[in-house]
CSV table of C-alpha atoms in Angstrom, one decimal:
chain,number,residue,atom,x,y,z
A,689,MET,CA,7.8,-39.4,12.3
A,690,ASN,CA,4.6,-37.6,13.7
A,691,PRO,CA,1.6,-39.6,12.0
A,692,TRP,CA,0.3,-36.4,10.7
A,693,ALA,CA,3.7,-35.4,9.1
A,694,GLU,CA,4.0,-38.9,7.3
A,695,GLN,CA,0.6,-38.2,5.8
A,696,ILE,CA,1.8,-34.9,5.2
A,697,ALA,CA,4.9,-35.9,3.3
A,698,ALA,CA,2.8,-38.6,1.0
A,699,ALA,CA,-0.1,-35.9,0.0
A,700,ALA,CA,2.9,-33.4,-0.9
A,701,ARG,CA,4.4,-36.2,-3.1
A,702,THR,CA,1.2,-37.0,-4.8
A,703,ILE,CA,0.7,-33.4,-5.6
A,704,GLY,CA,3.8,-33.0,-7.1
A,705,ARG,CA,3.6,-28.9,-7.4
A,706,ALA,CA,4.4,-26.4,-5.1
A,707,VAL,CA,1.6,-25.3,-3.3
A,708,GLN,CA,0.9,-22.6,-1.1
A,709,LEU,CA,-1.3,-22.4,1.9
A,710,MET,CA,-2.6,-19.3,4.1
A,711,GLU,CA,-2.6,-19.3,7.7
A,712,VAL,CA,-5.2,-16.3,7.9
A,713,CYS,CA,-4.8,-16.3,11.8
A,714,GLY,CA,-1.9,-14.1,13.1
A,715,THR,CA,-2.5,-16.8,16.2
A,716,HIS,CA,-1.6,-19.7,13.6
A,717,THR,CA,1.2,-18.0,12.2
A,718,VAL,CA,3.1,-17.7,15.7
A,719,THR,CA,2.0,-21.6,16.3
A,720,ALA,CA,3.7,-22.5,13.5
A,721,PHE,CA,6.6,-20.5,13.9
A,722,ARG,CA,6.9,-21.2,17.8
A,723,SER,CA,7.1,-25.2,17.1
A,724,GLY,CA,8.6,-25.7,14.5
A,725,LEU,CA,6.3,-27.1,12.4
A,726,ARG,CA,7.2,-24.8,9.3
A,727,GLN,CA,10.5,-27.2,9.3
A,728,LEU,CA,8.6,-30.6,8.9
A,729,LEU,CA,6.9,-29.4,6.0
A,730,PRO,CA,7.9,-30.8,2.4
A,731,ALA,CA,9.9,-28.6,0.3
A,732,ASN,CA,6.6,-28.1,-2.1
A,733,VAL,CA,4.3,-26.8,0.8
A,734,LYS,CA,5.0,-23.6,1.9
A,735,LEU,CA,2.7,-21.7,4.7
A,736,ILE,CA,1.9,-18.1,3.6
A,737,SER,CA,0.5,-15.8,6.7
A,738,GLY,CA,-2.8,-13.6,5.9
A,739,PRO,CA,-4.4,-10.5,7.1
A,740,GLY,CA,-5.7,-12.1,10.3
A,741,CYS,CA,-4.1,-9.9,12.7
A,742,PRO,CA,-6.5,-7.0,14.0
A,743,VAL,CA,-3.9,-4.8,15.1
A,744,CYS,CA,-1.7,-5.3,11.8
A,745,VAL,CA,-4.5,-4.7,9.4
A,746,THR,CA,-6.1,-1.7,11.3
A,747,ASP,CA,-5.7,1.6,9.2
A,748,THR,CA,-2.8,4.3,10.5
A,749,ASN,CA,-5.9,6.9,10.2
A,750,PHE,CA,-7.6,4.6,12.7
A,751,ILE,CA,-4.7,4.8,15.4
A,752,ASP,CA,-4.6,8.8,14.5
A,753,ALA,CA,-8.2,9.1,15.1
A,754,ALA,CA,-7.6,7.4,18.9
A,755,ILE,CA,-4.4,9.9,19.2
A,756,GLU,CA,-6.7,12.3,18.9
A,757,LEU,CA,-9.3,11.6,20.9
A,758,CYS,CA,-6.9,10.5,24.0
A,759,ARG,CA,-5.1,14.2,23.7
A,760,ARG,CA,-8.7,15.8,24.8
A,761,PRO,CA,-8.5,16.2,28.5
A,762,ASP,CA,-11.5,14.7,29.2
A,763,VAL,CA,-11.0,11.8,27.6
A,764,THR,CA,-9.4,8.1,28.3
A,765,VAL,CA,-8.8,5.6,25.6
A,766,THR,CA,-8.8,2.4,26.8
A,767,THR,CA,-7.6,-0.8,24.1
A,768,PHE,CA,-6.2,-4.2,24.2
A,769,GLY,CA,-2.5,-4.1,24.6
A,770,ASP,CA,-0.7,-4.3,21.6
A,771,LEU,CA,-2.7,-1.5,19.6
A,772,VAL,CA,-0.5,1.5,22.1
A,773,ARG,CA,2.6,0.5,20.5
A,774,VAL,CA,1.6,1.0,16.7
A,775,PRO,CA,2.7,3.7,15.0
A,776,GLY,CA,0.3,6.9,13.7
A,777,SER,CA,1.6,9.2,11.2
A,778,GLU,CA,2.7,11.0,14.2
A,779,SER,CA,2.9,9.3,17.2
A,780,SER,CA,1.6,6.5,19.2
A,781,LEU,CA,-0.9,5.8,22.2
A,782,GLU,CA,2.5,5.1,24.0
A,783,ARG,CA,4.3,7.9,23.1
A,784,GLU,CA,1.0,10.2,23.9
A,785,ARG,CA,0.6,8.4,27.3
A,786,ALA,CA,4.0,9.4,28.4
A,787,ALA,CA,3.3,12.8,27.6
A,788,GLY,CA,0.4,12.7,29.8
A,789,ALA,CA,-2.7,11.5,28.2
A,790,GLN,CA,-4.8,8.8,29.5
A,791,ALA,CA,-4.5,5.8,27.4
A,792,ARG,CA,-5.2,2.3,29.3
A,793,VAL,CA,-5.1,-1.4,28.5
A,794,VAL,CA,-7.6,-3.7,29.1
A,795,TYR,CA,-8.1,-7.4,28.9
A,796,SER,CA,-12.1,-6.7,27.7
A,797,PRO,CA,-14.4,-4.1,26.7
A,798,THR,CA,-16.3,-4.8,30.0
A,799,ASP,CA,-13.3,-3.5,31.7
A,800,ALA,CA,-13.6,-0.1,30.0
A,801,LEU,CA,-17.4,-0.5,30.9
A,802,ALA,CA,-16.5,-0.7,34.6
A,803,LEU,CA,-14.0,2.3,34.2
A,804,ALA,CA,-16.4,4.7,32.8
A,805,ARG,CA,-18.9,3.6,35.6
A,806,GLN,CA,-15.8,4.4,38.0
A,807,ASN,CA,-15.2,7.8,36.5
A,808,PRO,CA,-18.2,9.2,35.6
A,809,GLN,CA,-16.5,12.9,35.0
A,810,ARG,CA,-14.3,11.4,32.2
A,811,GLN,CA,-15.3,10.1,28.8
A,812,VAL,CA,-14.0,6.6,28.3
A,813,VAL,CA,-13.5,5.4,25.1
A,814,PHE,CA,-13.3,1.6,23.9
A,815,LEU,CA,-11.1,1.1,20.5
A,816,GLY,CA,-12.9,-1.5,18.8
A,817,VAL,CA,-10.5,-3.5,17.4
A,818,GLY,CA,-11.0,-7.3,16.4
A,819,PHE,CA,-12.9,-9.6,14.2
A,820,GLU,CA,-16.3,-11.9,14.8
A,821,THR,CA,-14.3,-13.6,17.5
A,822,THR,CA,-14.1,-9.9,19.4
A,823,ALA,CA,-17.3,-8.0,18.2
A,824,PRO,CA,-19.6,-9.9,20.3
A,825,ALA,CA,-18.1,-8.8,23.5
A,826,VAL,CA,-17.8,-5.1,22.4
A,827,ALA,CA,-21.6,-5.4,21.1
A,828,TRP,CA,-22.5,-6.8,24.5
A,829,THR,CA,-20.7,-3.9,26.4
A,830,ILE,CA,-22.7,-1.3,24.2
A,831,GLN,CA,-26.0,-3.2,25.1
A,832,GLU,CA,-25.1,-3.0,28.7
A,833,ALA,CA,-24.0,0.3,28.6
A,834,ASP,CA,-27.3,1.4,26.7
A,835,ARG,CA,-29.1,-1.0,29.5
A,836,SER,CA,-27.7,0.6,32.8
A,837,GLY,CA,-27.9,4.0,31.3
A,838,VAL,CA,-24.1,5.1,31.4
A,839,THR,CA,-23.5,8.0,29.4
A,840,ASN,CA,-19.7,8.5,29.7
A,841,PHE,CA,-18.8,5.0,27.3
A,842,SER,CA,-18.3,4.7,23.5
A,843,VAL,CA,-16.2,3.0,21.4
A,844,LEU,CA,-14.5,3.9,18.5
A,845,THR,CA,-15.0,1.1,15.9
A,846,ALA,CA,-12.6,-0.5,13.4
A,847,HIS,CA,-14.1,-4.6,13.9
A,848,LYS,CA,-13.4,-6.4,10.7
A,849,THR,CA,-14.7,-9.6,9.5
A,850,MET,CA,-13.2,-12.1,7.5
A,851,PRO,CA,-15.2,-13.6,4.1
A,852,HIS,CA,-14.8,-10.7,1.7
A,853,ALA,CA,-11.1,-10.0,2.9
A,854,MET,CA,-10.4,-13.9,2.0
A,855,GLU,CA,-12.0,-13.1,-1.1
A,856,ALA,CA,-10.1,-9.9,-2.0
A,857,LEU,CA,-6.9,-12.1,-1.7
A,858,LEU,CA,-9.1,-14.6,-3.9
A,859,LYS,CA,-8.7,-11.9,-6.5
A,860,ASP,CA,-5.6,-10.6,-5.9
A,861,GLN,CA,-3.3,-11.7,-9.1
A,862,GLN,CA,-0.2,-11.1,-7.1
A,863,VAL,CA,-0.6,-13.6,-4.3
A,864,LYS,CA,-1.2,-17.5,-5.3
A,865,ILE,CA,-3.3,-19.3,-2.4
A,866,ASP,CA,-4.2,-23.2,-2.8
A,867,GLY,CA,-5.7,-23.6,0.3
A,868,PHE,CA,-6.9,-21.8,3.6
A,869,ILE,CA,-5.9,-22.6,7.2
A,870,CYS,CA,-9.1,-21.1,8.3
A,871,PRO,CA,-8.9,-18.4,11.5
A,872,GLY,CA,-10.3,-21.4,14.6
A,873,HIS,CA,-11.9,-18.7,17.2
A,874,VAL,CA,-13.5,-16.4,14.1
A,875,SER,CA,-15.0,-20.0,13.4
A,876,VAL,CA,-16.1,-20.5,17.0
A,877,ILE,CA,-18.7,-17.6,16.3
A,878,THR,CA,-19.3,-17.9,12.4
A,879,GLY,CA,-19.5,-22.0,12.1
A,880,ALA,CA,-17.9,-23.4,9.4
A,881,GLN,CA,-20.8,-22.5,7.2
A,882,MET,CA,-18.7,-18.7,6.5
A,883,TYR,CA,-16.6,-20.4,4.3
A,884,ARG,CA,-19.0,-22.3,1.8
A,885,PHE,CA,-18.5,-19.5,-0.6
A,886,ILE,CA,-14.7,-20.3,-0.8
A,887,THR,CA,-15.2,-23.8,-1.9
A,888,GLU,CA,-18.0,-23.5,-4.1
A,889,ARG,CA,-17.2,-20.3,-6.1
A,890,TYR,CA,-13.4,-20.4,-5.9
A,891,ARG,CA,-12.6,-24.4,-5.6
A,892,ILE,CA,-10.5,-24.0,-3.1
A,893,PRO,CA,-10.2,-26.1,0.0
A,894,CYS,CA,-10.9,-24.6,3.9
A,895,VAL,CA,-9.8,-26.4,6.6
A,896,ILE,CA,-10.6,-24.8,10.1
A,897,ALA,CA,-7.7,-26.0,12.4
A,898,GLY,CA,-7.4,-25.5,16.3
A,899,PHE,CA,-4.3,-23.4,17.9
A,900,GLU,CA,-1.9,-26.3,18.8
A,901,PRO,CA,0.9,-27.3,16.9
A,902,GLY,CA,-0.9,-31.1,16.5
A,903,ASP,CA,-4.2,-29.1,15.3
A,904,MET,CA,-2.7,-27.1,12.7
A,905,LEU,CA,-0.5,-30.4,11.4
A,906,LYS,CA,-3.5,-32.3,11.2
A,907,GLY,CA,-5.3,-29.6,9.4
A,908,ILE,CA,-2.1,-29.1,6.9
A,909,ALA,CA,-2.4,-32.5,6.2
A,910,MET,CA,-6.5,-32.4,5.5
A,911,LEU,CA,-5.8,-29.6,3.3
A,912,LEU,CA,-3.0,-31.6,1.4
A,913,GLU,CA,-5.2,-34.8,0.9
A,914,GLN,CA,-8.0,-32.7,-0.4
A,915,LEU,CA,-5.5,-31.2,-3.1
A,916,ALA,CA,-3.9,-34.6,-3.5
A,917,THR,CA,-7.4,-36.1,-4.4
A,918,GLY,CA,-8.9,-33.0,-6.2
A,919,ARG,CA,-11.7,-31.9,-3.3
A,920,ALA,CA,-12.5,-28.4,-2.5
A,921,ASP,CA,-14.9,-28.7,0.7
A,922,VAL,CA,-15.0,-27.1,3.8
A,923,GLU,CA,-13.6,-29.1,6.7
A,924,VAL,CA,-13.0,-28.7,10.7
A,925,GLU,CA,-10.4,-30.1,12.2
A,926,TYR,CA,-10.7,-27.9,15.3
A,927,THR,CA,-14.1,-29.9,16.0
A,928,ARG,CA,-13.9,-29.5,19.8
A,929,SER,CA,-15.1,-25.7,19.0
A,930,VAL,CA,-16.4,-25.3,16.0
A,931,ASN,CA,-19.4,-26.5,14.4
A,932,GLU,CA,-21.6,-26.1,11.3
A,933,THR,CA,-23.6,-22.9,12.4
A,934,GLY,CA,-21.8,-21.1,14.9
A,935,ASN,CA,-22.7,-19.5,18.5
A,936,VAL,CA,-25.9,-18.0,17.2
A,937,ALA,CA,-26.5,-15.9,20.5
A,938,ALA,CA,-23.2,-14.2,19.2
A,939,GLN,CA,-24.0,-13.6,15.6
A,940,ARG,CA,-27.6,-12.3,16.8
A,941,LEU,CA,-25.8,-9.4,19.3
A,942,LEU,CA,-23.7,-8.5,16.6
A,943,ALA,CA,-26.7,-8.1,14.5
A,944,GLU,CA,-28.3,-6.0,16.7
A,945,VAL,CA,-25.6,-3.9,17.5
A,946,PHE,CA,-23.5,-3.2,13.9
A,947,GLU,CA,-24.4,-3.3,10.5
A,948,GLU,CA,-22.2,-4.0,7.7
A,949,ALA,CA,-20.2,-0.9,6.3
A,950,ASP,CA,-17.2,-0.8,4.1
A,951,ALA,CA,-13.4,-1.3,5.8
A,952,SER,CA,-10.2,0.5,5.0
A,953,TRP,CA,-7.5,-2.1,5.8
A,954,ARG,CA,-4.1,-1.9,5.8
A,955,GLY,CA,-2.3,-3.3,2.3
A,956,LEU,CA,-5.5,-4.2,1.1
A,957,GLY,CA,-7.6,-1.1,0.9
A,958,VAL,CA,-11.0,-0.7,1.4
A,959,ILE,CA,-12.5,-4.0,0.8
A,960,PRO,CA,-16.7,-3.5,0.4
A,961,ARG,CA,-19.0,-4.9,3.6
A,962,SER,CA,-15.9,-6.1,5.5
A,963,GLY,CA,-16.7,-3.6,8.3
A,964,LEU,CA,-18.8,-3.4,11.2
A,965,ALA,CA,-20.5,0.1,12.1
A,966,ILE,CA,-22.5,1.0,14.9
A,967,ARG,CA,-26.5,1.0,14.3
A,968,LYS,CA,-28.1,4.5,14.2
A,969,ARG,CA,-30.0,2.9,17.2
A,970,TYR,CA,-26.7,3.1,19.5
A,971,ALA,CA,-25.2,6.1,18.0
A,972,ALA,CA,-24.9,7.5,21.5
A,973,PHE,CA,-22.3,4.9,22.1
A,974,ASP,CA,-20.5,5.4,18.9
A,975,ALA,CA,-17.1,7.6,19.5
A,976,ALA,CA,-16.9,8.5,16.2
A,977,ARG,CA,-20.5,10.3,16.1
A,978,LYS,CA,-19.9,11.4,19.5
A,979,PHE,CA,-16.9,13.3,19.2
A,980,SER,CA,-17.6,14.0,15.3
A,981,ILE,CA,-13.9,12.2,14.3
A,982,GLN,CA,-12.8,12.7,10.9
A,983,PHE,CA,-10.7,9.8,9.3
A,984,ARG,CA,-8.1,11.9,7.8
A,985,GLN,CA,-5.5,11.0,5.1
A,986,ALA,CA,-3.0,9.3,7.0
A,987,LYS,CA,0.8,9.0,6.6
A,988,PRO,CA,2.4,5.4,7.5
A,989,HIS,CA,6.3,5.4,7.4
A,990,PRO,CA,7.4,5.6,3.9
A,991,GLY,CA,9.4,2.5,3.7
A,992,CYS,CA,7.1,0.5,5.4
A,993,ARG,CA,5.9,-2.7,3.6
A,994,CYS,CA,3.2,-3.8,6.2
A,995,GLY,CA,0.6,-3.9,3.0
A,996,ASP,CA,2.3,-6.3,0.9
A,997,VAL,CA,3.3,-8.1,3.9
A,998,LEU,CA,-0.2,-8.4,5.1
A,999,ARG,CA,-1.3,-9.8,1.4
A,1000,ALA,CA,1.6,-12.2,1.3
A,1001,VAL,CA,2.9,-10.4,-1.6
A,1002,ILE,CA,6.3,-10.4,-0.1
A,1003,THR,CA,7.9,-12.3,3.2
A,1004,PRO,CA,9.6,-9.6,6.1
A,1005,PRO,CA,12.9,-10.1,5.2
A,1006,GLU,CA,11.9,-8.5,2.0
A,1007,CYS,CA,11.4,-5.1,3.3
A,1008,LYS,CA,14.5,-3.2,3.8
A,1009,LEU,CA,13.4,-1.7,7.2
A,1010,PHE,CA,13.1,-5.7,8.5
A,1011,GLY,CA,15.5,-5.9,11.5
A,1012,THR,CA,17.2,-2.7,10.7
A,1013,ALA,CA,15.2,0.2,11.3
A,1014,CYS,CA,12.0,-2.1,12.3
A,1015,THR,CA,12.5,-4.2,15.1
A,1016,PRO,CA,10.5,-5.3,18.0
A,1017,ALA,CA,12.0,-2.6,20.4
A,1018,ASN,CA,11.7,0.2,17.8
A,1019,PRO,CA,8.6,-0.7,15.6
A,1020,LEU,CA,7.9,1.3,12.2
A,1021,GLY,CA,5.0,-1.0,11.1
A,1022,PRO,CA,2.1,-2.8,12.8
A,1023,CYS,CA,3.4,-6.3,11.8
A,1024,MET,CA,6.4,-5.9,13.7
A,1025,VAL,CA,4.3,-4.4,17.0
A,1026,SER,CA,1.7,-7.0,17.4
A,1027,SER,CA,3.0,-10.0,19.1
A,1028,GLU,CA,1.2,-11.9,16.3
A,1029,GLY,CA,2.5,-9.6,13.4
A,1030,THR,CA,4.4,-11.7,10.8
A,1031,CYS,CA,7.3,-9.5,11.0
A,1032,ALA,CA,7.5,-9.9,14.4
A,1033,ALA,CA,7.2,-13.9,14.3
A,1034,TYR,CA,9.7,-13.7,11.6
A,1035,PHE,CA,11.8,-11.4,13.9
A,1036,LYS,CA,11.7,-13.8,16.9
A,1037,TYR,CA,11.6,-17.2,15.2
A,1038,ALA,CA,13.1,-17.1,11.9
A,1039,LYS,CA,15.8,-15.0,11.7
A,1040,GLN,CA,18.1,-17.4,9.8
A,1041,GLU,CA,15.2,-17.7,7.2
A,1042,ALA,CA,15.9,-13.7,7.4
A,1043,GLY,CA,19.9,-14.3,6.4
B,1105,MET,CA,-5.7,-11.3,18.9
B,1106,CYS,CA,-8.5,-14.1,18.4
B,1107,LEU,CA,-6.3,-16.0,21.6
B,1108,ALA,CA,-8.9,-17.8,23.6
B,1109,VAL,CA,-8.4,-20.3,26.5
B,1110,PRO,CA,-10.2,-23.1,27.8
B,1111,ALA,CA,-10.9,-22.7,31.4
B,1112,LYS,CA,-13.3,-24.2,33.9
B,1113,ILE,CA,-16.3,-22.5,35.6
B,1114,VAL,CA,-15.9,-22.6,39.6
B,1115,GLU,CA,-18.7,-20.5,40.5
B,1116,LEU,CA,-21.8,-19.2,38.9
B,1117,ARG,CA,-23.8,-15.7,39.5
B,1118,GLY,CA,-26.5,-15.4,37.0
B,1119,GLU,CA,-24.2,-14.2,33.6
B,1120,THR,CA,-21.3,-14.2,35.5
B,1121,ALA,CA,-18.8,-17.0,36.5
B,1122,THR,CA,-15.9,-16.9,38.1
B,1123,ILE,CA,-13.5,-19.4,35.8
B,1124,SER,CA,-10.1,-21.3,37.2
B,1125,VAL,CA,-7.5,-21.9,34.3
B,1126,ASP,CA,-5.0,-23.9,36.1
B,1127,GLY,CA,-5.9,-22.3,39.3
B,1128,ALA,CA,-5.5,-18.7,37.7
B,1129,LEU,CA,-9.2,-17.2,38.9
B,1130,ARG,CA,-11.2,-14.3,36.9
B,1131,GLU,CA,-14.5,-13.4,36.2
B,1132,VAL,CA,-16.0,-14.0,32.8
B,1133,ASN,CA,-19.6,-13.1,31.2
B,1134,VAL,CA,-21.3,-16.3,30.3
B,1135,SER,CA,-24.3,-14.7,28.5
B,1136,LEU,CA,-23.3,-15.8,24.9
B,1137,VAL,CA,-23.4,-19.8,25.9
B,1138,ASP,CA,-26.2,-22.1,26.4
B,1139,ASP,CA,-27.3,-23.2,29.9
B,1140,PRO,CA,-23.8,-22.6,31.8
B,1141,GLN,CA,-23.1,-24.7,34.7
B,1142,LEU,CA,-20.9,-25.1,37.6
B,1143,GLY,CA,-18.1,-27.8,36.2
B,1144,ASP,CA,-18.6,-26.9,32.4
B,1145,TYR,CA,-15.4,-26.0,30.4
B,1146,VAL,CA,-15.9,-23.0,28.5
B,1147,LEU,CA,-13.6,-21.7,25.9
B,1148,VAL,CA,-12.6,-17.8,26.9
B,1149,HIS,CA,-11.9,-14.4,24.4
B,1150,ALA,CA,-11.5,-10.9,26.0
B,1151,GLY,CA,-14.3,-11.6,28.8
B,1152,PHE,CA,-16.7,-13.4,27.6
B,1153,ALA,CA,-17.0,-17.8,27.4
B,1154,ILE,CA,-17.9,-18.0,23.8
B,1155,GLN,CA,-18.2,-21.9,23.4
B,1156,LYS,CA,-18.6,-24.8,26.2
B,1157,TRP,CA,-16.2,-27.9,25.8
B,1158,GLU,CA,-17.6,-31.3,26.7
B,1159,GLN,CA,-15.2,-33.2,29.1
B,1160,ALA,CA,-14.1,-35.4,26.5
B,1161,GLU,CA,-13.0,-32.2,24.4
B,1162,TYR,CA,-10.9,-31.1,27.2
B,1163,ASP,CA,-9.6,-33.9,27.6
B,1164,GLU,CA,-8.6,-34.3,23.8
B,1165,TRP,CA,-7.3,-31.0,24.2
B,1166,ARG,CA,-4.6,-32.3,27.3
B,1167,ALA,CA,-3.8,-35.4,24.9
B,1168,ILE,CA,-2.5,-33.0,22.0
B,1169,GLN,CA,-0.7,-30.6,24.3
B,1170,GLU,CA,1.0,-33.7,26.2
B,1171,ALA,CA,1.5,-35.8,22.8
B,1172,ALA,CA,3.3,-32.7,21.8
B,1173,ALA,CA,5.0,-32.1,25.0
B,1174,GLY,CA,6.0,-35.8,24.5
B,1175,THR,CA,7.9,-35.4,21.2
């Protein structure tokens, strides 16, 4: 037996009660399913998936705004891959593209800037979605556009930050969380320091884990060990990437380009100070200002329960649309679209759990 | 979406590096890591190196992967 699995079994026996550990990050969700790690866990240890899939937590009104932008004949919308298939109120970027709109998938925001340079007659808008891991790349690109005098590049931002969202979940009485498997690559940027308020104020253990199955198993063993001994500390399993203070250069860049703002999360609603807005200094690169975008009240699919899935209030099979009307080929909600979405992971790896 | 892959710097020109992921090459920005050098391992996300890995850390990662493949 794997030594970590043995340690997990022993700690689970000591704990004696049912515990729920939340893996916040969508990449952890996929690792846990794909590796079969979930089946290794004792009956009283349950993994629940959190709101750490950026595409999934992006509000429908942001998708609607992106669609509105790509309908302008002078605009090319650029985005990371999964977002193009997320349904807005009435359409998706993929459908708009089929109808002739310019919506392109890029690997990096710098690719979007390069596209702007190559097409000076077009307005290139990058959809800024992602957490602390991704936002520095976007901040750098905005500064680079500013430095080099590119005027046809801008960013529609829905960037979000983790700590206040995790706190909102802890305050949510519907979900019981006994420990956090903290997002590994967010922590590369923020440092382990970011979670200390969770252990100190809420007494919930936090372990920052890497993304190999072995990392996750060890991280779970560390969390259970804390619970078995009554501790609540921030511990780092992912020591090859994460330190206490994080990437200071990236943090500086974030502070220069962005400021804290309230952000609207699908399923969690508006969480104060959980988003990143572009500072006035860089207003020329803020697509919302540049194109006077109004974020309107949006209409997600009426039966879609992604919001409850994102808060771990239900598992995907408890949604009536799961696997019937909503499938990866025809997704109605974002958690089925993104490869990191909890619904997509359940559909692909755990249909037996779905019954 | 917060995926990041470890890669080796095989060419360096100012803030831009060519990295190799098991032989696949790509240009990335290395301005967010301290003193990048040819031969360094970096963790890459969305076209940016966000962290440096020591050789020992890279070896540890390989060992974890191989252990998983062997069980």
